[in-house]
Amino acid sequence: MARDKDNPLFASGKGRGREPLASRMRPRTLDEFTGQEHIVGPGRLLRRAIQKDQLSSIILSGPPGTGKTTLARIIANTTRSAFIALNAVLSGVGELREAIEKARQHYELYSLKTILFVDEVHRWNKSQQDALLPWVENGTVVLIGATTENPFFEVNRALVSRSRVFLLRTLTDEDLARIARMTLEDKERGYGNYSIRFESGALEHLVHTADGDARSLLNALELAIETSVETWPPASGADIDVSLETAEESIQKRVVLYDKDGDYHY
């Protein structure tokens, strides 16, 4: 499999200091992926296409932190095709032309098709999106576009018509709680080498206040845990206590008193 290893999407973190928790805990396979059962659950079309490496052009649309880039990374890790990633904020027509030339070489030299992932594809203007269209039409690239906007309004209609649109939903509190548990138990990438105790309501506060955004949850979890000891990292097996106050500060929103039977329920 060929892929664009210079792109930050695939950076390993070696030589760049310690990776943030959200980057370390990115799911590597569909089995590790949490949420979005309606599109990647067992037997679903997108899951079958990824597993069989028979992907056609798609657009992934959904709120931040719901797994769009993670799905692209899983595809990059599993496909036998060449894989090139661009960020529409940082790339223009010049970078697109370079990617297309690489895709042509992949096919001519190795008979490999190329999957082109464009993050925040809605940030390209109409002329930039138009420049991509003929290469999607003639099969030089298979497009994976990711956007937080409604693609039917913000993405070139011709691109949308040649792609299958998958809508990712905001993660539920149950999804986020599962991500938190996996992070606390993971000895390789998370905090499984420590004994971490949360004050009553602290972890629940992080989960609920993250509001369906896995990245927000993991960023807050990292801050709460790693500022709850004098120095980081502590010795393996160390006890770490995370208070409700620390959890509140880590995600910058205080707990709202709630009593469904009292004056605060309305």
PDB file of C-alpha atoms in Angstrom:
ATOM      1  CA  MET A   1       0.000   0.000   0.000  1.00  0.00           C
ATOM      2  CA  ALA A   2       1.317   3.446  -0.921  1.00  0.00           C
ATOM      3  CA  ARG A   3       0.322   6.472   1.054  1.00  0.00           C
ATOM      4  CA  ASP A   4       1.384  10.040   1.632  1.00  0.00           C
ATOM      5  CA  LYS A   5       3.535   9.625   4.727  1.00  0.00           C
ATOM      6  CA  ASP A   6       4.477  13.322   4.871  1.00  0.00           C
ATOM      7  CA  ASN A   7       0.932  14.346   5.685  1.00  0.00           C
ATOM      8  CA  PRO A   8       0.180  15.109   9.370  1.00  0.00           C
ATOM      9  CA  LEU A   9      -2.749  12.689   9.184  1.00  0.00           C
ATOM     10  CA  PHE A  10      -0.253   9.822   9.302  1.00  0.00           C
ATOM     11  CA  ALA A  11       2.446  11.311  11.522  1.00  0.00           C
ATOM     12  CA  SER A  12       3.639   8.806  14.107  1.00  0.00           C
ATOM     13  CA  GLY A  13       4.710  11.342  16.684  1.00  0.00           C
ATOM     14  CA  LYS A  14       8.284  10.069  16.779  1.00  0.00           C
ATOM     15  CA  GLY A  15      10.698  12.950  16.964  1.00  0.00           C
ATOM     16  CA  ARG A  16       7.891  15.428  17.651  1.00  0.00           C
ATOM     17  CA  GLY A  17       7.614  14.951  21.373  1.00  0.00           C
ATOM     18  CA  ARG A  18       4.759  13.160  23.064  1.00  0.00           C
ATOM     19  CA  GLU A  19       1.545  12.973  21.060  1.00  0.00           C
ATOM     20  CA  PRO A  20      -1.656  14.384  22.568  1.00  0.00           C
ATOM     21  CA  LEU A  21      -3.987  11.782  24.042  1.00  0.00           C
ATOM     22  CA  ALA A  22      -6.626  12.362  21.344  1.00  0.00           C
ATOM     23  CA  SER A  23      -4.061  11.483  18.689  1.00  0.00           C
ATOM     24  CA  ARG A  24      -2.700   8.449  20.544  1.00  0.00           C
ATOM     25  CA  MET A  25      -6.172   7.028  21.133  1.00  0.00           C
ATOM     26  CA  ARG A  26      -7.409   7.294  17.555  1.00  0.00           C
ATOM     27  CA  PRO A  27      -9.032   3.962  16.637  1.00  0.00           C
ATOM     28  CA  ARG A  28      -6.841   1.936  14.300  1.00  0.00           C
ATOM     29  CA  THR A  29      -9.496  -0.504  13.092  1.00  0.00           C
ATOM     30  CA  LEU A  30     -13.250  -0.581  12.638  1.00  0.00           C
ATOM     31  CA  ASP A  31     -13.506  -2.829  15.696  1.00  0.00           C
ATOM     32  CA  GLU A  32     -11.962  -0.058  17.824  1.00  0.00           C
ATOM     33  CA  PHE A  33     -14.222   2.603  16.315  1.00  0.00           C
ATOM     34  CA  THR A  34     -16.995   3.829  18.625  1.00  0.00           C
ATOM     35  CA  GLY A  35     -20.356   5.143  17.473  1.00  0.00           C
ATOM     36  CA  GLN A  36     -21.847   5.658  14.001  1.00  0.00           C
ATOM     37  CA  GLU A  37     -23.380   2.185  14.013  1.00  0.00           C
ATOM     38  CA  HIS A  38     -25.839   3.354  11.364  1.00  0.00           C
ATOM     39  CA  ILE A  39     -23.020   3.561   8.793  1.00  0.00           C
ATOM     40  CA  VAL A  40     -20.200   1.298  10.055  1.00  0.00           C
ATOM     41  CA  GLY A  41     -22.065  -1.224  12.180  1.00  0.00           C
ATOM     42  CA  PRO A  42     -21.949  -4.923  11.219  1.00  0.00           C
ATOM     43  CA  GLY A  43     -23.310  -5.471   7.732  1.00  0.00           C
ATOM     44  CA  ARG A  44     -23.585  -1.772   6.873  1.00  0.00           C
ATOM     45  CA  LEU A  45     -22.589  -0.597   3.403  1.00  0.00           C
ATOM     46  CA  LEU A  46     -19.602   1.557   4.378  1.00  0.00           C
ATOM     47  CA  ARG A  47     -18.171  -1.127   6.651  1.00  0.00           C
ATOM     48  CA  ARG A  48     -18.474  -3.731   3.890  1.00  0.00           C
ATOM     49  CA  ALA A  49     -16.843  -1.404   1.367  1.00  0.00           C
ATOM     50  CA  ILE A  50     -13.902  -0.705   3.706  1.00  0.00           C
ATOM     51  CA  GLN A  51     -13.431  -4.360   4.609  1.00  0.00           C
ATOM     52  CA  LYS A  52     -13.578  -5.485   0.973  1.00  0.00           C
ATOM     53  CA  ASP A  53     -11.420  -2.546  -0.172  1.00  0.00           C
ATOM     54  CA  GLN A  54     -14.058  -1.588  -2.730  1.00  0.00           C
ATOM     55  CA  LEU A  55     -14.615   2.028  -1.814  1.00  0.00           C
ATOM     56  CA  SER A  56     -16.213   4.462  -4.247  1.00  0.00           C
ATOM     57  CA  SER A  57     -16.172   8.240  -3.756  1.00  0.00           C
ATOM     58  CA  ILE A  58     -17.815   9.305  -0.497  1.00  0.00           C
ATOM     59  CA  ILE A  59     -18.404  12.448   1.533  1.00  0.00           C
ATOM     60  CA  LEU A  60     -18.394  12.205   5.327  1.00  0.00           C
ATOM     61  CA  SER A  61     -20.415  14.969   6.934  1.00  0.00           C
ATOM     62  CA  GLY A  62     -20.845  15.556  10.653  1.00  0.00           C
ATOM     63  CA  PRO A  63     -19.992  17.667  13.701  1.00  0.00           C
ATOM     64  CA  PRO A  64     -16.412  17.916  14.998  1.00  0.00           C
ATOM     65  CA  GLY A  65     -15.108  14.940  16.950  1.00  0.00           C
ATOM     66  CA  THR A  66     -17.487  12.367  15.477  1.00  0.00           C
ATOM     67  CA  GLY A  67     -14.904  10.299  13.591  1.00  0.00           C
ATOM     68  CA  LYS A  68     -14.579  11.627  10.030  1.00  0.00           C
ATOM     69  CA  THR A  69     -10.781  11.842   9.975  1.00  0.00           C
ATOM     70  CA  THR A  70     -10.522   8.665  12.027  1.00  0.00           C
ATOM     71  CA  LEU A  71     -12.514   6.748   9.420  1.00  0.00           C
ATOM     72  CA  ALA A  72     -10.194   8.104   6.732  1.00  0.00           C
ATOM     73  CA  ARG A  73      -7.206   6.943   8.749  1.00  0.00           C
ATOM     74  CA  ILE A  74      -8.712   3.473   9.189  1.00  0.00           C
ATOM     75  CA  ILE A  75      -9.231   3.288   5.429  1.00  0.00           C
ATOM     76  CA  ALA A  76      -5.613   4.374   4.893  1.00  0.00           C
ATOM     77  CA  ASN A  77      -4.437   1.609   7.227  1.00  0.00           C
ATOM     78  CA  THR A  78      -6.458  -1.109   5.501  1.00  0.00           C
ATOM     79  CA  THR A  79      -6.636  -0.301   1.793  1.00  0.00           C
ATOM     80  CA  ARG A  80      -4.332  -1.804  -0.800  1.00  0.00           C
ATOM     81  CA  SER A  81      -4.775   1.365  -2.859  1.00  0.00           C
ATOM     82  CA  ALA A  82      -2.481   4.350  -2.757  1.00  0.00           C
ATOM     83  CA  PHE A  83      -3.722   6.932  -0.270  1.00  0.00           C
ATOM     84  CA  ILE A  84      -3.101  10.682  -0.368  1.00  0.00           C
ATOM     85  CA  ALA A  85      -4.402  13.155   2.219  1.00  0.00           C
ATOM     86  CA  LEU A  86      -4.912  16.891   1.803  1.00  0.00           C
ATOM     87  CA  ASN A  87      -6.343  19.535   4.115  1.00  0.00           C
ATOM     88  CA  ALA A  88      -8.394  22.088   2.203  1.00  0.00           C
ATOM     89  CA  VAL A  89      -7.384  24.843   4.634  1.00  0.00           C
ATOM     90  CA  LEU A  90      -3.679  24.314   3.917  1.00  0.00           C
ATOM     91  CA  SER A  91      -3.799  23.118   0.303  1.00  0.00           C
ATOM     92  CA  GLY A  92      -4.771  24.776  -2.952  1.00  0.00           C
ATOM     93  CA  VAL A  93      -4.929  23.896  -6.637  1.00  0.00           C
ATOM     94  CA  GLY A  94      -1.147  23.438  -6.774  1.00  0.00           C
ATOM     95  CA  GLU A  95      -1.175  20.751  -4.108  1.00  0.00           C
ATOM     96  CA  LEU A  96      -4.194  19.141  -5.763  1.00  0.00           C
ATOM     97  CA  ARG A  97      -2.392  18.962  -9.109  1.00  0.00           C
ATOM     98  CA  GLU A  98       0.607  17.388  -7.399  1.00  0.00           C
ATOM     99  CA  ALA A  99      -1.673  14.799  -5.788  1.00  0.00           C
ATOM    100  CA  ILE A 100      -3.335  14.039  -9.124  1.00  0.00           C
ATOM    101  CA  GLU A 101       0.063  13.561 -10.765  1.00  0.00           C
ATOM    102  CA  LYS A 102       1.020  11.104  -8.014  1.00  0.00           C
ATOM    103  CA  ALA A 103      -2.275   9.285  -8.576  1.00  0.00           C
ATOM    104  CA  ARG A 104      -1.576   8.989 -12.306  1.00  0.00           C
ATOM    105  CA  GLN A 105       1.882   7.590 -11.583  1.00  0.00           C
ATOM    106  CA  HIS A 106       0.472   5.091  -9.098  1.00  0.00           C
ATOM    107  CA  TYR A 107      -1.831   3.751 -11.795  1.00  0.00           C
ATOM    108  CA  GLU A 108       0.617   3.845 -14.707  1.00  0.00           C
ATOM    109  CA  LEU A 109       3.564   2.340 -12.817  1.00  0.00           C
ATOM    110  CA  TYR A 110       1.888   0.021 -10.319  1.00  0.00           C
ATOM    111  CA  SER A 111      -1.720  -0.379 -11.567  1.00  0.00           C
ATOM    112  CA  LEU A 112      -2.837   1.053  -8.218  1.00  0.00           C
ATOM    113  CA  LYS A 113      -5.909   3.178  -7.802  1.00  0.00           C
ATOM    114  CA  THR A 114      -5.585   6.176  -5.469  1.00  0.00           C
ATOM    115  CA  ILE A 115      -7.874   7.255  -2.660  1.00  0.00           C
ATOM    116  CA  LEU A 116      -7.688  11.022  -2.114  1.00  0.00           C
ATOM    117  CA  PHE A 117      -8.815  12.242   1.304  1.00  0.00           C
ATOM    118  CA  VAL A 118      -9.670  15.950   1.462  1.00  0.00           C
ATOM    119  CA  ASP A 119     -10.314  17.152   4.999  1.00  0.00           C
ATOM    120  CA  GLU A 120     -12.627  20.171   5.327  1.00  0.00           C
ATOM    121  CA  VAL A 121     -13.411  19.927   1.631  1.00  0.00           C
ATOM    122  CA  HIS A 122     -16.034  22.681   1.978  1.00  0.00           C
ATOM    123  CA  ARG A 123     -13.198  25.175   2.547  1.00  0.00           C
ATOM    124  CA  TRP A 124     -12.195  24.928  -1.109  1.00  0.00           C
ATOM    125  CA  ASN A 125     -13.976  27.449  -3.312  1.00  0.00           C
ATOM    126  CA  LYS A 126     -15.971  26.425  -6.375  1.00  0.00           C
ATOM    127  CA  SER A 127     -13.051  26.680  -8.799  1.00  0.00           C
ATOM    128  CA  GLN A 128     -10.864  24.541  -6.538  1.00  0.00           C
ATOM    129  CA  GLN A 129     -13.582  21.917  -6.223  1.00  0.00           C
ATOM    130  CA  ASP A 130     -14.144  22.079  -9.985  1.00  0.00           C
ATOM    131  CA  ALA A 131     -10.455  21.263 -10.517  1.00  0.00           C
ATOM    132  CA  LEU A 132     -10.990  17.954  -8.710  1.00  0.00           C
ATOM    133  CA  LEU A 133     -14.124  16.932 -10.604  1.00  0.00           C
ATOM    134  CA  PRO A 134     -12.654  15.508 -13.856  1.00  0.00           C
ATOM    135  CA  TRP A 135     -10.268  13.245 -11.943  1.00  0.00           C
ATOM    136  CA  VAL A 136     -13.120  11.848  -9.880  1.00  0.00           C
ATOM    137  CA  GLU A 137     -15.172  11.373 -13.039  1.00  0.00           C
ATOM    138  CA  ASN A 138     -12.477   9.465 -14.939  1.00  0.00           C
ATOM    139  CA  GLY A 139     -11.540   7.314 -11.947  1.00  0.00           C
ATOM    140  CA  THR A 140      -8.008   8.640 -11.441  1.00  0.00           C
ATOM    141  CA  VAL A 141      -8.917   9.190  -7.788  1.00  0.00           C
ATOM    142  CA  VAL A 142     -11.554   7.924  -5.406  1.00  0.00           C
ATOM    143  CA  LEU A 143     -12.561  10.892  -3.252  1.00  0.00           C
ATOM    144  CA  ILE A 144     -13.140  10.864   0.478  1.00  0.00           C
ATOM    145  CA  GLY A 145     -14.309  14.340   1.434  1.00  0.00           C
ATOM    146  CA  ALA A 146     -14.831  15.329   5.064  1.00  0.00           C
ATOM    147  CA  THR A 147     -16.885  18.332   6.108  1.00  0.00           C
ATOM    148  CA  THR A 148     -18.590  19.782   9.157  1.00  0.00           C
ATOM    149  CA  GLU A 149     -21.026  21.603   6.875  1.00  0.00           C
ATOM    150  CA  ASN A 150     -24.065  20.416   4.943  1.00  0.00           C
ATOM    151  CA  PRO A 151     -22.474  19.043   1.754  1.00  0.00           C
ATOM    152  CA  PHE A 152     -25.633  19.666  -0.257  1.00  0.00           C
ATOM    153  CA  PHE A 153     -25.068  23.400   0.250  1.00  0.00           C
ATOM    154  CA  GLU A 154     -21.299  23.760   0.686  1.00  0.00           C
ATOM    155  CA  VAL A 155     -19.826  21.177  -1.704  1.00  0.00           C
ATOM    156  CA  ASN A 156     -19.904  21.302  -5.496  1.00  0.00           C
ATOM    157  CA  ARG A 157     -23.170  19.714  -6.616  1.00  0.00           C
ATOM    158  CA  ALA A 158     -21.375  17.713  -9.297  1.00  0.00           C
ATOM    159  CA  LEU A 159     -18.997  16.242  -6.690  1.00  0.00           C
ATOM    160  CA  VAL A 160     -21.900  15.391  -4.404  1.00  0.00           C
ATOM    161  CA  SER A 161     -23.775  13.707  -7.245  1.00  0.00           C
ATOM    162  CA  ARG A 162     -20.751  11.489  -7.929  1.00  0.00           C
ATOM    163  CA  SER A 163     -20.290  10.552  -4.284  1.00  0.00           C
ATOM    164  CA  ARG A 164     -22.263   8.761  -1.633  1.00  0.00           C
ATOM    165  CA  VAL A 165     -22.923  11.020   1.353  1.00  0.00           C
ATOM    166  CA  PHE A 166     -22.686   9.548   4.852  1.00  0.00           C
ATOM    167  CA  LEU A 167     -23.965  11.648   7.746  1.00  0.00           C
ATOM    168  CA  LEU A 168     -22.144  11.122  11.045  1.00  0.00           C
ATOM    169  CA  ARG A 169     -24.139  11.799  14.196  1.00  0.00           C
ATOM    170  CA  THR A 170     -23.093  13.466  17.418  1.00  0.00           C
ATOM    171  CA  LEU A 171     -21.762  10.784  19.757  1.00  0.00           C
ATOM    172  CA  THR A 172     -23.965   9.811  22.684  1.00  0.00           C
ATOM    173  CA  ASP A 173     -22.894   9.971  26.326  1.00  0.00           C
ATOM    174  CA  GLU A 174     -22.743   6.164  26.217  1.00  0.00           C
ATOM    175  CA  ASP A 175     -20.328   6.334  23.279  1.00  0.00           C
ATOM    176  CA  LEU A 176     -18.135   8.849  25.098  1.00  0.00           C
ATOM    177  CA  ALA A 177     -18.210   6.828  28.322  1.00  0.00           C
ATOM    178  CA  ARG A 178     -16.962   3.803  26.368  1.00  0.00           C
ATOM    179  CA  ILE A 179     -14.133   5.887  24.884  1.00  0.00           C
ATOM    180  CA  ALA A 180     -13.210   7.090  28.381  1.00  0.00           C
ATOM    181  CA  ARG A 181     -13.178   3.521  29.735  1.00  0.00           C
ATOM    182  CA  MET A 182     -10.985   2.285  26.887  1.00  0.00           C
ATOM    183  CA  THR A 183      -8.592   5.180  27.484  1.00  0.00           C
ATOM    184  CA  LEU A 184      -8.340   4.473  31.207  1.00  0.00           C
ATOM    185  CA  GLU A 185      -7.718   0.760  30.554  1.00  0.00           C
ATOM    186  CA  ASP A 186      -5.307   1.018  27.608  1.00  0.00           C
ATOM    187  CA  LYS A 187      -1.759   0.364  28.852  1.00  0.00           C
ATOM    188  CA  GLU A 188      -0.076   1.181  25.556  1.00  0.00           C
ATOM    189  CA  ARG A 189      -1.694   4.468  24.536  1.00  0.00           C
ATOM    190  CA  GLY A 190      -3.841   5.511  27.489  1.00  0.00           C
ATOM    191  CA  TYR A 191      -3.665   5.401  31.283  1.00  0.00           C
ATOM    192  CA  GLY A 192      -3.924   1.686  32.011  1.00  0.00           C
ATOM    193  CA  ASN A 193      -0.617   1.690  33.898  1.00  0.00           C
ATOM    194  CA  TYR A 194      -2.046   3.897  36.650  1.00  0.00           C
ATOM    195  CA  SER A 195      -4.748   3.550  39.286  1.00  0.00           C
ATOM    196  CA  ILE A 196      -7.028   6.500  38.546  1.00  0.00           C
ATOM    197  CA  ARG A 197      -9.941   7.388  40.804  1.00  0.00           C
ATOM    198  CA  PHE A 198     -12.504  10.064  39.982  1.00  0.00           C
ATOM    199  CA  GLU A 199     -14.494  11.916  42.592  1.00  0.00           C
ATOM    200  CA  SER A 200     -18.195  11.157  42.314  1.00  0.00           C
ATOM    201  CA  GLY A 201     -19.600  12.939  39.273  1.00  0.00           C
ATOM    202  CA  ALA A 202     -16.216  14.027  37.879  1.00  0.00           C
ATOM    203  CA  LEU A 203     -15.936  11.579  34.990  1.00  0.00           C
ATOM    204  CA  GLU A 204     -19.640  11.889  34.243  1.00  0.00           C
ATOM    205  CA  HIS A 205     -19.204  15.650  34.053  1.00  0.00           C
ATOM    206  CA  LEU A 206     -16.425  15.324  31.478  1.00  0.00           C
ATOM    207  CA  VAL A 207     -18.502  12.924  29.398  1.00  0.00           C
ATOM    208  CA  HIS A 208     -21.660  15.014  29.467  1.00  0.00           C
ATOM    209  CA  THR A 209     -19.999  18.388  28.956  1.00  0.00           C
ATOM    210  CA  ALA A 210     -18.009  17.126  25.956  1.00  0.00           C
ATOM    211  CA  ASP A 211     -21.376  17.258  24.175  1.00  0.00           C
ATOM    212  CA  GLY A 212     -20.795  14.389  21.771  1.00  0.00           C
ATOM    213  CA  ASP A 213     -17.246  15.396  20.785  1.00  0.00           C
ATOM    214  CA  ALA A 214     -14.691  12.631  21.410  1.00  0.00           C
ATOM    215  CA  ARG A 215     -11.741  14.962  20.828  1.00  0.00           C
ATOM    216  CA  SER A 216     -13.054  17.422  23.405  1.00  0.00           C
ATOM    217  CA  LEU A 217     -13.512  14.605  25.921  1.00  0.00           C
ATOM    218  CA  LEU A 218     -10.006  13.217  25.430  1.00  0.00           C
ATOM    219  CA  ASN A 219      -8.396  16.659  25.618  1.00  0.00           C
ATOM    220  CA  ALA A 220     -10.194  17.347  28.898  1.00  0.00           C
ATOM    221  CA  LEU A 221      -9.433  13.875  30.262  1.00  0.00           C
ATOM    222  CA  GLU A 222      -5.745  14.342  29.506  1.00  0.00           C
ATOM    223  CA  LEU A 223      -5.650  17.717  31.231  1.00  0.00           C
ATOM    224  CA  ALA A 224      -7.593  16.526  34.272  1.00  0.00           C
ATOM    225  CA  ILE A 225      -5.472  13.416  34.850  1.00  0.00           C
ATOM    226  CA  GLU A 226      -2.045  14.827  34.097  1.00  0.00           C
ATOM    227  CA  THR A 227      -2.509  17.929  36.260  1.00  0.00           C
ATOM    228  CA  SER A 228      -3.711  15.863  39.222  1.00  0.00           C
ATOM    229  CA  VAL A 229      -0.152  14.807  40.133  1.00  0.00           C
ATOM    230  CA  GLU A 230       2.937  16.831  41.016  1.00  0.00           C
ATOM    231  CA  THR A 231       4.955  15.686  37.999  1.00  0.00           C
ATOM    232  CA  TRP A 232       4.062  13.773  34.844  1.00  0.00           C
ATOM    233  CA  PRO A 233       4.527  10.941  34.231  1.00  0.00           C
ATOM    234  CA  PRO A 234       4.430   9.378  37.688  1.00  0.00           C
ATOM    235  CA  ALA A 235       5.758   5.905  38.428  1.00  0.00           C
ATOM    236  CA  SER A 236       3.884   2.978  36.927  1.00  0.00           C
ATOM    237  CA  GLY A 237       1.077   1.877  39.223  1.00  0.00           C
ATOM    238  CA  ALA A 238       0.766   5.291  40.867  1.00  0.00           C
ATOM    239  CA  ASP A 239      -2.539   6.345  42.407  1.00  0.00           C
ATOM    240  CA  ILE A 240      -4.121   9.403  40.775  1.00  0.00           C
ATOM    241  CA  ASP A 241      -7.181  11.114  42.238  1.00  0.00           C
ATOM    242  CA  VAL A 242      -9.176  13.454  39.987  1.00  0.00           C
ATOM    243  CA  SER A 243     -11.510  15.840  41.782  1.00  0.00           C
ATOM    244  CA  LEU A 244     -14.770  17.240  40.479  1.00  0.00           C
ATOM    245  CA  GLU A 245     -13.241  20.717  40.623  1.00  0.00           C
ATOM    246  CA  THR A 246     -10.357  19.612  38.402  1.00  0.00           C
ATOM    247  CA  ALA A 247     -12.789  18.027  35.957  1.00  0.00           C
ATOM    248  CA  GLU A 248     -14.792  21.256  35.819  1.00  0.00           C
ATOM    249  CA  GLU A 249     -11.685  23.328  35.185  1.00  0.00           C
ATOM    250  CA  SER A 250     -10.415  20.933  32.536  1.00  0.00           C
ATOM    251  CA  ILE A 251     -13.460  21.292  30.341  1.00  0.00           C
ATOM    252  CA  GLN A 252     -14.259  24.885  31.346  1.00  0.00           C
ATOM    253  CA  LYS A 253     -17.876  24.437  32.248  1.00  0.00           C
ATOM    254  CA  ARG A 254     -19.231  24.076  35.739  1.00  0.00           C
ATOM    255  CA  VAL A 255     -21.732  21.453  36.844  1.00  0.00           C
ATOM    256  CA  VAL A 256     -25.280  22.776  36.832  1.00  0.00           C
ATOM    257  CA  LEU A 257     -27.290  21.768  39.869  1.00  0.00           C
ATOM    258  CA  TYR A 258     -30.146  19.619  38.651  1.00  0.00           C
ATOM    259  CA  ASP A 259     -33.048  18.210  40.621  1.00  0.00           C
ATOM    260  CA  LYS A 260     -35.886  16.914  38.478  1.00  0.00           C
ATOM    261  CA  ASP A 261     -38.229  17.028  41.458  1.00  0.00           C
ATOM    262  CA  GLY A 262     -37.241  20.484  42.624  1.00  0.00           C
ATOM    263  CA  ASP A 263     -37.138  24.106  41.580  1.00  0.00           C
ATOM    264  CA  TYR A 264     -34.340  23.579  39.035  1.00  0.00           C
ATOM    265  CA  HIS A 265     -36.483  21.364  36.804  1.00  0.00           C
ATOM    266  CA  TYR A 266     -38.388  23.218  34.096  1.00  0.00           C
TER     267      TYR A 266
END
